[in-house]
């Protein structure tokens, strides 16, 4: 399988090189040259298999010759053995034919572990085989950072630097990044918003000389391998609910458009998804796009669901690439226009295509608290604020009630205990492996929203033996 850039002006790469590159050199994102497909019989054959086996079968075509079959199988098995629920991604019934899929049984209690743990093992394998090392830099609105750190901590071939918006992540999220005792891990609090962090990250990658100097690599949701690891649970849910001939729907708490884009990929691969509910908090640039036909940048509003507090959803470019019939130069032009004006209007035809897949939904903080309370009273399930937005979105846009609706629960309630307590009076407990988190010493650096300051810090903290 070969990977091409959404902007059409970067080299075509195989899976391993696209993964190590992160962002493409023309500023675009890597996507597979074509979509592999799975027939109804192949999807039916996933039923009753364990999660690692489903992951292997669904993702194998995307890896191609870059990693041998036995090695890849071992990587996938090792990855999901580290999760703390036997089903890895268990489904629970909330209401007739409305399910919640719990994607918080990995080491950092958010759905990002499902792809990031795979990515850590893939990086380790590929770098080890090549005798190379990399500097990973990531930007996080909360959960990506800790998931990336858990996936990379203590690995010889990797130094990892994570930028997060100072004061805008929850205490549990921050401590999961700052209480890590590993010399190759560096948490950086930027005086700014998540979008500022993301802009710094892009600027680091767009500085070709710096990029080569430190062998820069990225694990943000712009990395194709992240999307890859997220496709799996859409198939796992469909297999568990018997949906290979009949349809299934999903509701996805959305920020950077990575998770829901993986659902779109599953649909392109042949999974019979009727629609994907794109559920946002008050930072609703994408639900407004579906309502109005124009993507219009606004200010970021801090919310109870900080991992969705963004206005520029990087992964949308991948979907735009398909909407523009895979015309890279046209995507580059549209993205440049968005950069300049803060607006990206879709043609009527493109908007119709987007609406045929995605249904927009928005829930503000008051609605989120109400939903956490309602769900707890009705079912006993404690939802974190992100998951609550997905559950409310799934309930609001069921469509045909005979079609199963699966709302994705993207974080464990104990990651956001204040909101959960406020809504329900119940205090969610951290699982045993994190029970001493709140008393561990923290280690982090505060830096201004300034490219040169970040570059200087990275240079100064590369481990001995890193590229000079
Ligand atoms: C990252 C995150 C999201 C948003 O996912 P995207 O892929 O960025 O759309 C939602 N909920 C939680 C808990 C997250 O960590």
CSV table of C-alpha atoms in Angstrom, one decimal, residues 2-430:
chain,number,residue,atom,x,y,z
A,2,UNK,CA,1.3,3.5,-1.0
A,3,UNK,CA,0.5,6.7,0.7
A,4,UNK,CA,-0.1,10.1,-1.0
A,5,UNK,CA,-0.3,13.6,0.3
A,6,UNK,CA,-3.7,15.5,0.4
A,7,UNK,CA,-1.8,18.4,-1.2
A,8,UNK,CA,-0.4,16.4,-4.0
A,9,UNK,CA,3.2,17.7,-3.9
A,10,UNK,CA,5.0,15.4,-1.5
A,11,UNK,CA,6.7,12.1,-2.3
A,12,UNK,CA,4.6,8.9,-2.3
A,13,UNK,CA,5.6,6.7,0.6
A,14,UNK,CA,5.0,3.2,2.0
A,15,UNK,CA,3.3,2.6,5.3
A,16,UNK,CA,6.4,2.8,7.5
A,17,UNK,CA,7.8,6.0,5.9
A,18,UNK,CA,4.4,7.7,6.0
A,19,UNK,CA,4.1,6.8,9.7
A,20,UNK,CA,7.6,8.1,10.5
A,21,UNK,CA,7.0,11.3,8.5
A,22,UNK,CA,3.7,12.3,10.3
A,23,UNK,CA,2.9,15.4,8.3
A,24,UNK,CA,3.8,15.4,4.6
A,25,UNK,CA,6.5,17.8,3.3
A,26,UNK,CA,4.0,19.9,1.3
A,27,UNK,CA,2.0,20.6,4.5
A,28,UNK,CA,-0.6,17.9,3.6
A,29,UNK,CA,-1.6,14.7,5.3
A,30,UNK,CA,-0.9,11.2,4.1
A,31,UNK,CA,-3.7,9.0,3.0
A,32,UNK,CA,-3.8,5.6,1.3
A,33,UNK,CA,-3.6,5.7,-2.5
A,34,UNK,CA,-6.8,3.6,-2.6
A,35,UNK,CA,-9.3,2.1,0.0
A,36,UNK,CA,-9.1,-1.6,0.6
A,37,UNK,CA,-12.5,-3.2,1.0
A,38,UNK,CA,-14.0,-5.9,3.2
A,39,UNK,CA,-17.1,-7.8,1.9
A,40,UNK,CA,-20.1,-8.8,4.1
A,41,UNK,CA,-18.7,-12.3,4.5
A,42,UNK,CA,-15.3,-11.0,5.7
A,43,UNK,CA,-17.0,-8.7,8.2
A,44,UNK,CA,-19.3,-11.6,9.4
A,45,UNK,CA,-16.2,-13.7,9.9
A,46,UNK,CA,-15.0,-11.1,12.5
A,47,UNK,CA,-17.9,-12.0,14.8
A,48,UNK,CA,-16.7,-13.9,17.9
A,49,UNK,CA,-13.0,-13.1,17.3
A,50,UNK,CA,-10.9,-11.4,19.9
A,51,UNK,CA,-10.1,-7.7,19.5
A,52,UNK,CA,-6.5,-8.3,18.4
A,53,UNK,CA,-7.6,-10.7,15.7
A,54,UNK,CA,-10.1,-8.2,14.4
A,55,UNK,CA,-7.4,-5.5,14.5
A,56,UNK,CA,-5.1,-7.6,12.5
A,57,UNK,CA,-7.6,-8.5,9.8
A,58,UNK,CA,-8.9,-4.9,9.4
A,59,UNK,CA,-5.6,-3.1,9.4
A,60,UNK,CA,-3.3,-5.6,7.6
A,61,UNK,CA,-4.1,-4.3,4.0
A,62,UNK,CA,-3.0,-0.8,5.0
A,63,UNK,CA,0.5,-2.0,6.1
A,64,UNK,CA,1.3,-3.9,3.0
A,65,UNK,CA,4.9,-5.0,2.5
A,66,UNK,CA,6.3,-2.5,5.0
A,67,UNK,CA,6.2,-5.0,7.9
A,68,UNK,CA,6.2,-8.8,7.6
A,69,UNK,CA,3.1,-10.8,8.4
A,70,UNK,CA,4.4,-12.6,11.5
A,71,UNK,CA,6.0,-9.4,12.9
A,72,UNK,CA,2.8,-7.4,12.4
A,73,UNK,CA,0.6,-10.0,14.0
A,74,UNK,CA,2.9,-10.0,17.1
A,75,UNK,CA,2.8,-6.2,17.3
A,76,UNK,CA,-1.0,-6.2,17.2
A,77,UNK,CA,-1.3,-8.9,19.8
A,78,UNK,CA,1.2,-7.3,22.2
A,79,UNK,CA,-0.6,-4.0,21.8
A,80,UNK,CA,-4.0,-5.1,22.9
A,81,UNK,CA,-2.8,-7.5,25.6
A,82,UNK,CA,-1.9,-4.3,27.6
A,83,UNK,CA,-5.5,-3.3,27.9
A,84,UNK,CA,-7.3,-3.9,31.2
A,85,UNK,CA,-10.6,-5.3,30.0
A,86,UNK,CA,-10.9,-8.7,28.5
A,87,UNK,CA,-13.1,-7.4,25.7
A,88,UNK,CA,-10.7,-4.4,25.1
A,89,UNK,CA,-13.7,-2.3,23.9
A,90,UNK,CA,-16.8,-3.5,25.7
A,91,UNK,CA,-20.3,-2.6,24.5
A,92,UNK,CA,-23.1,-1.8,27.1
A,93,UNK,CA,-26.8,-1.3,26.4
A,94,UNK,CA,-28.1,2.1,27.4
A,95,UNK,CA,-31.6,1.9,25.8
A,96,UNK,CA,-33.3,-0.4,23.3
A,97,UNK,CA,-30.8,-0.6,20.4
A,98,UNK,CA,-28.7,2.3,21.8
A,99,UNK,CA,-25.2,1.1,23.0
A,100,UNK,CA,-22.2,2.7,24.4
A,101,UNK,CA,-18.8,1.4,23.5
A,102,UNK,CA,-16.3,2.0,26.2
A,103,UNK,CA,-13.0,3.1,24.7
A,104,UNK,CA,-11.2,3.9,28.0
A,105,UNK,CA,-9.6,0.6,29.0
A,106,UNK,CA,-6.1,1.5,27.9
A,107,UNK,CA,-3.2,2.8,30.1
A,108,UNK,CA,-4.3,6.5,30.1
A,109,UNK,CA,-8.1,5.9,30.2
A,110,UNK,CA,-9.0,7.6,26.8
A,111,UNK,CA,-9.8,6.2,23.4
A,112,UNK,CA,-6.5,7.6,22.1
A,113,UNK,CA,-4.7,4.6,23.7
A,114,UNK,CA,-6.3,2.3,21.1
A,115,UNK,CA,-4.3,3.7,18.3
A,116,UNK,CA,-1.3,5.2,20.2
A,117,UNK,CA,-0.3,2.0,21.9
A,118,UNK,CA,-0.2,0.4,18.4
A,119,UNK,CA,1.8,3.4,17.1
A,120,UNK,CA,4.4,3.0,19.9
A,121,UNK,CA,4.9,-0.6,19.1
A,122,UNK,CA,5.1,0.1,15.3
A,123,UNK,CA,7.6,2.9,15.8
A,124,UNK,CA,9.7,0.7,18.0
A,125,UNK,CA,9.7,-2.1,15.5
A,126,UNK,CA,10.5,0.0,12.4
A,127,UNK,CA,13.2,2.2,14.1
A,128,UNK,CA,14.8,-0.9,15.7
A,129,UNK,CA,14.9,-2.7,12.3
A,130,UNK,CA,16.6,0.4,10.7
A,131,UNK,CA,18.9,1.3,13.6
A,132,UNK,CA,17.5,4.9,13.6
A,133,UNK,CA,16.1,7.3,16.2
A,134,UNK,CA,13.6,10.1,16.1
A,135,UNK,CA,12.4,13.1,18.0
A,136,UNK,CA,8.6,13.0,18.5
A,137,UNK,CA,6.8,16.3,19.1
A,138,UNK,CA,3.1,16.4,19.7
A,139,UNK,CA,0.4,18.9,20.6
A,140,UNK,CA,-2.4,18.0,23.0
A,141,UNK,CA,-5.6,19.3,24.2
A,142,UNK,CA,-5.3,16.8,27.0
A,143,UNK,CA,-5.5,13.2,26.2
A,144,UNK,CA,-3.2,12.8,23.2
A,145,UNK,CA,-0.2,13.8,25.2
A,146,UNK,CA,-0.5,11.3,27.9
A,147,UNK,CA,-1.4,8.6,25.5
A,148,UNK,CA,1.7,9.4,23.4
A,149,UNK,CA,3.9,9.5,26.4
A,150,UNK,CA,2.7,6.1,27.6
A,151,UNK,CA,3.3,4.7,24.2
A,152,UNK,CA,6.9,6.1,24.0
A,153,UNK,CA,8.2,6.3,27.5
A,154,UNK,CA,11.6,4.6,28.1
A,155,UNK,CA,12.0,3.7,24.4
A,156,UNK,CA,15.7,4.0,23.4
A,157,UNK,CA,15.1,5.2,19.9
A,158,UNK,CA,12.7,8.0,20.8
A,159,UNK,CA,12.7,11.4,22.6
A,160,UNK,CA,9.2,12.8,23.1
A,161,UNK,CA,8.2,16.4,23.6
A,162,UNK,CA,4.5,17.2,24.3
A,163,UNK,CA,3.1,20.7,24.0
A,164,UNK,CA,-0.1,21.4,26.0
A,165,UNK,CA,-2.0,24.6,26.7
A,166,UNK,CA,-1.0,25.9,30.2
A,167,UNK,CA,-3.9,25.8,32.6
A,168,UNK,CA,-6.3,24.4,30.1
A,169,UNK,CA,-6.1,20.6,30.7
A,170,UNK,CA,-7.6,18.8,33.7
A,171,UNK,CA,-5.4,18.0,36.7
A,172,UNK,CA,-5.6,14.3,35.9
A,173,UNK,CA,-4.7,14.9,32.3
A,174,UNK,CA,-1.7,17.1,33.3
A,175,UNK,CA,-0.4,14.7,35.9
A,176,UNK,CA,-0.6,11.8,33.4
A,177,UNK,CA,2.0,13.8,31.4
A,178,UNK,CA,4.1,15.5,34.1
A,179,UNK,CA,4.4,12.6,36.7
A,180,UNK,CA,6.1,10.3,34.2
A,181,UNK,CA,9.5,9.2,35.4
A,182,UNK,CA,11.4,8.7,32.1
A,183,UNK,CA,14.3,10.7,30.9
A,184,UNK,CA,13.1,10.7,27.2
A,185,UNK,CA,9.8,12.3,28.2
A,186,UNK,CA,9.4,16.2,28.2
A,187,UNK,CA,6.1,17.9,29.0
A,188,UNK,CA,5.9,21.6,27.8
A,189,UNK,CA,3.2,23.9,29.0
A,190,UNK,CA,2.6,26.6,26.4
A,191,UNK,CA,1.1,30.0,27.4
A,192,UNK,CA,-1.7,29.8,24.8
A,193,UNK,CA,-4.6,27.6,23.6
A,194,UNK,CA,-4.6,24.2,22.0
A,195,UNK,CA,-4.8,25.8,18.6
A,196,UNK,CA,-1.6,27.7,19.4
A,197,UNK,CA,0.1,24.5,20.3
A,198,UNK,CA,-1.1,22.9,17.1
A,199,UNK,CA,0.1,25.9,15.1
A,200,UNK,CA,3.5,25.6,16.8
A,201,UNK,CA,3.6,21.9,15.9
A,202,UNK,CA,2.9,22.7,12.3
A,203,UNK,CA,5.5,25.4,12.3
A,204,UNK,CA,8.1,22.9,13.7
A,205,UNK,CA,7.3,20.5,10.9
A,206,UNK,CA,7.3,23.2,8.2
A,207,UNK,CA,10.9,24.3,9.2
A,208,UNK,CA,12.7,21.8,7.0
A,209,UNK,CA,16.1,22.4,8.5
A,210,UNK,CA,15.0,21.9,12.0
A,211,UNK,CA,13.0,18.9,11.0
A,212,UNK,CA,16.1,17.2,9.5
A,213,UNK,CA,18.4,18.4,12.3
A,214,UNK,CA,16.4,16.6,15.1
A,215,UNK,CA,14.8,13.8,12.9
A,216,UNK,CA,11.4,15.1,13.8
A,217,UNK,CA,8.4,12.8,13.8
A,218,UNK,CA,4.8,13.2,14.9
A,219,UNK,CA,2.2,11.1,16.6
A,220,UNK,CA,-0.6,13.6,16.6
A,221,UNK,CA,-3.9,12.6,15.0
A,222,UNK,CA,-2.4,13.8,11.7
A,223,UNK,CA,-0.3,10.6,11.7
A,224,UNK,CA,-2.0,8.1,9.4
A,225,UNK,CA,-1.2,5.2,11.8
A,226,UNK,CA,-3.4,6.9,14.4
A,227,UNK,CA,-6.3,6.8,12.1
A,228,UNK,CA,-5.5,3.2,11.3
A,229,UNK,CA,-5.7,2.1,14.9
A,230,UNK,CA,-9.1,3.8,15.3
A,231,UNK,CA,-10.8,2.0,12.4
A,232,UNK,CA,-10.7,-1.2,14.3
A,233,UNK,CA,-13.4,-0.6,16.9
A,234,UNK,CA,-16.0,0.4,14.3
A,235,UNK,CA,-15.6,-3.1,12.8
A,236,UNK,CA,-15.5,-4.7,16.3
A,237,UNK,CA,-18.8,-3.0,17.2
A,238,UNK,CA,-20.5,-4.1,13.9
A,239,UNK,CA,-19.3,-7.6,14.3
A,240,UNK,CA,-20.5,-7.8,17.9
A,241,UNK,CA,-24.0,-6.5,16.9
A,242,UNK,CA,-24.4,-8.6,13.8
A,243,UNK,CA,-24.2,-5.7,11.3
A,244,UNK,CA,-22.7,-6.8,8.0
A,245,UNK,CA,-25.8,-6.9,5.9
A,246,UNK,CA,-27.9,-4.6,8.0
A,247,UNK,CA,-26.8,-1.0,8.9
A,248,UNK,CA,-25.2,0.4,12.0
A,249,UNK,CA,-24.8,4.1,13.2
A,250,UNK,CA,-22.2,5.7,15.4
A,251,UNK,CA,-22.1,8.9,17.5
A,252,UNK,CA,-18.6,10.3,18.0
A,253,UNK,CA,-17.5,13.0,20.4
A,254,UNK,CA,-15.5,15.1,18.0
A,255,UNK,CA,-12.6,17.6,18.2
A,256,UNK,CA,-9.8,17.2,15.7
A,257,UNK,CA,-12.0,14.9,13.4
A,258,UNK,CA,-9.6,12.0,13.8
A,259,UNK,CA,-11.9,9.5,15.5
A,260,UNK,CA,-14.9,10.1,13.3
A,261,UNK,CA,-12.7,10.2,10.2
A,262,UNK,CA,-11.7,6.6,11.0
A,263,UNK,CA,-15.5,5.8,11.0
A,264,UNK,CA,-15.7,7.4,7.6
A,265,UNK,CA,-12.8,5.1,6.5
A,266,UNK,CA,-14.6,2.1,7.8
A,267,UNK,CA,-17.6,3.1,5.8
A,268,UNK,CA,-15.4,3.5,2.6
A,269,UNK,CA,-14.1,0.0,3.3
A,270,UNK,CA,-17.6,-1.4,3.1
A,271,UNK,CA,-18.9,-1.3,6.7
A,272,UNK,CA,-22.6,-0.6,6.3
A,273,UNK,CA,-22.7,2.6,8.4
A,274,UNK,CA,-25.9,4.6,7.9
A,275,UNK,CA,-24.6,7.8,9.4
A,276,UNK,CA,-22.0,9.2,11.8
A,277,UNK,CA,-23.2,11.7,14.3
A,278,UNK,CA,-20.6,14.4,14.6
A,279,UNK,CA,-21.0,15.5,18.2
A,280,UNK,CA,-19.3,18.7,19.4
A,281,UNK,CA,-19.3,20.9,22.5
A,282,UNK,CA,-19.7,24.7,22.1
A,283,UNK,CA,-16.6,24.6,19.9
A,284,UNK,CA,-18.9,23.7,17.0
A,285,UNK,CA,-17.0,24.6,13.9
A,286,UNK,CA,-17.8,21.2,12.3
A,287,UNK,CA,-21.4,21.0,13.2
A,288,UNK,CA,-21.8,24.6,11.9
A,289,UNK,CA,-20.1,23.5,8.7
A,290,UNK,CA,-22.8,20.8,8.2
A,291,UNK,CA,-25.5,23.3,9.0
A,292,UNK,CA,-24.3,26.2,6.9
A,293,UNK,CA,-21.9,24.8,4.3
A,294,UNK,CA,-19.0,27.0,5.4
A,295,UNK,CA,-16.2,26.1,7.7
A,296,UNK,CA,-15.6,29.3,9.7
A,297,UNK,CA,-12.9,29.7,12.3
A,298,UNK,CA,-14.0,31.2,15.6
A,299,UNK,CA,-12.5,31.7,19.1
A,300,UNK,CA,-11.9,28.7,21.3
A,301,UNK,CA,-14.2,28.5,24.3
A,302,UNK,CA,-12.8,26.4,27.2
A,303,UNK,CA,-15.4,23.8,28.2
A,304,UNK,CA,-16.0,20.8,30.4
A,305,UNK,CA,-14.8,18.6,27.6
A,306,UNK,CA,-11.4,20.1,26.9
A,307,UNK,CA,-10.2,17.4,24.5
A,308,UNK,CA,-12.8,18.8,22.1
A,309,UNK,CA,-11.9,22.5,22.6
A,310,UNK,CA,-10.6,23.3,19.2
A,311,UNK,CA,-11.6,25.4,16.2
A,312,UNK,CA,-9.3,24.0,13.5
A,313,UNK,CA,-9.9,20.3,13.0
A,314,UNK,CA,-6.7,19.1,11.2
A,315,UNK,CA,-8.0,15.8,10.0
A,316,UNK,CA,-10.9,17.4,8.1
A,317,UNK,CA,-8.4,17.9,5.3
A,318,UNK,CA,-8.4,14.1,4.7
A,319,UNK,CA,-12.1,14.1,4.1
A,320,UNK,CA,-11.9,17.3,2.0
A,321,UNK,CA,-9.4,15.5,-0.2
A,322,UNK,CA,-12.1,12.9,-1.1
A,323,UNK,CA,-14.7,15.6,-1.4
A,324,UNK,CA,-12.4,17.3,-3.9
A,325,UNK,CA,-12.1,14.1,-5.9
A,326,UNK,CA,-8.5,13.6,-4.6
A,327,UNK,CA,-7.3,16.7,-6.4
A,328,UNK,CA,-4.3,17.7,-4.3
A,329,UNK,CA,-3.6,21.1,-5.8
A,330,UNK,CA,-7.3,22.1,-5.3
A,331,UNK,CA,-7.1,21.0,-1.6
A,332,UNK,CA,-3.9,23.0,-1.2
A,333,UNK,CA,-5.7,26.1,-2.6
A,334,UNK,CA,-8.7,25.6,-0.3
A,335,UNK,CA,-6.5,25.2,2.7
A,336,UNK,CA,-4.5,28.3,1.8
A,337,UNK,CA,-7.8,30.2,1.5
A,338,UNK,CA,-8.9,29.0,4.9
A,339,UNK,CA,-5.5,30.0,6.4
A,340,UNK,CA,-5.9,33.5,4.9
A,341,UNK,CA,-9.6,34.2,5.5
A,342,UNK,CA,-10.7,31.8,8.2
A,343,UNK,CA,-13.4,30.5,5.9
A,344,UNK,CA,-13.8,27.5,3.7
A,345,UNK,CA,-17.1,27.3,1.8
A,346,UNK,CA,-18.1,23.9,0.4
A,347,UNK,CA,-19.9,23.7,-3.0
A,348,UNK,CA,-23.5,22.5,-2.8
A,349,UNK,CA,-22.5,19.1,-4.2
A,350,UNK,CA,-19.7,18.6,-1.6
A,351,UNK,CA,-22.0,19.7,1.2
A,352,UNK,CA,-24.6,17.1,0.1
A,353,UNK,CA,-21.9,14.4,0.1
A,354,UNK,CA,-20.8,15.5,3.6
A,355,UNK,CA,-24.4,15.4,4.9
A,356,UNK,CA,-24.9,12.0,3.4
A,357,UNK,CA,-22.4,10.6,5.9
A,358,UNK,CA,-22.3,13.1,8.9
A,359,UNK,CA,-25.1,14.5,11.0
A,360,UNK,CA,-24.0,17.5,13.2
A,361,UNK,CA,-24.9,17.7,16.9
A,362,UNK,CA,-23.8,20.3,19.5
A,363,UNK,CA,-24.1,20.3,23.3
A,364,UNK,CA,-23.0,23.0,25.6
A,365,UNK,CA,-21.7,22.6,29.2
A,366,UNK,CA,-25.2,22.8,30.8
A,367,UNK,CA,-26.5,20.2,28.4
A,368,UNK,CA,-23.5,18.0,29.2
A,369,UNK,CA,-24.1,18.1,32.9
A,370,UNK,CA,-27.7,17.3,32.4
A,371,UNK,CA,-26.8,14.4,30.1
A,372,UNK,CA,-24.3,12.9,32.7
A,373,UNK,CA,-27.0,13.1,35.3
A,374,UNK,CA,-29.8,11.7,33.1
A,375,UNK,CA,-27.7,8.8,31.9
A,376,UNK,CA,-26.6,7.9,35.5
A,377,UNK,CA,-30.2,8.0,36.8
A,378,UNK,CA,-31.5,5.9,33.8
A,379,UNK,CA,-28.8,3.3,33.5
A,380,UNK,CA,-26.2,3.6,36.3
A,381,UNK,CA,-23.5,4.3,33.7
A,382,UNK,CA,-21.1,7.2,34.7
A,383,UNK,CA,-20.2,9.2,31.6
A,384,UNK,CA,-17.3,11.6,31.4
A,385,UNK,CA,-18.2,15.0,29.7
A,386,UNK,CA,-16.9,14.0,26.3
A,387,UNK,CA,-18.7,10.6,26.3
A,388,UNK,CA,-21.9,12.4,27.5
A,389,UNK,CA,-21.9,14.5,24.3
A,390,UNK,CA,-21.6,11.4,22.2
A,391,UNK,CA,-24.4,9.6,24.1
A,392,UNK,CA,-26.7,12.7,23.8
A,393,UNK,CA,-25.9,13.0,20.1
A,394,UNK,CA,-26.6,9.3,19.5
A,395,UNK,CA,-30.0,9.6,21.3
A,396,UNK,CA,-30.9,12.8,19.4
A,397,UNK,CA,-30.1,11.4,15.9
A,398,UNK,CA,-31.1,7.7,16.1
A,399,UNK,CA,-32.6,7.8,12.6
A,400,UNK,CA,-34.3,4.4,11.9
A,401,UNK,CA,-34.8,2.9,15.4
A,402,UNK,CA,-34.1,-0.6,14.0
A,403,UNK,CA,-30.6,0.5,13.2
A,404,UNK,CA,-28.3,0.0,16.2
A,405,UNK,CA,-26.7,3.2,17.4
A,406,UNK,CA,-23.3,3.0,19.1
A,407,UNK,CA,-22.1,6.0,21.0
A,408,UNK,CA,-18.4,6.0,21.6
A,409,UNK,CA,-17.3,6.7,25.2
A,410,UNK,CA,-14.0,8.3,24.7
A,411,UNK,CA,-12.7,8.9,28.3
A,412,UNK,CA,-13.1,7.2,31.7
A,413,UNK,CA,-15.2,9.3,34.1
A,414,UNK,CA,-12.4,9.4,36.6
A,415,UNK,CA,-10.4,11.6,34.2
A,416,UNK,CA,-13.0,14.4,34.7
A,417,UNK,CA,-14.2,13.8,38.3
A,418,UNK,CA,-15.3,17.4,39.0
A,419,UNK,CA,-18.0,17.4,36.2
A,420,UNK,CA,-19.1,13.9,37.0
A,421,UNK,CA,-19.5,14.7,40.7
A,422,UNK,CA,-21.3,17.9,40.0
A,423,UNK,CA,-23.8,16.1,37.8
A,424,UNK,CA,-24.3,12.9,39.8
A,425,UNK,CA,-22.9,13.3,43.3
A,426,UNK,CA,-20.9,10.2,42.7
A,427,UNK,CA,-17.1,10.2,42.8
A,428,UNK,CA,-15.6,8.1,40.0
A,429,UNK,CA,-12.6,6.1,41.1
A,430,UNK,CA,-9.3,5.9,39.2
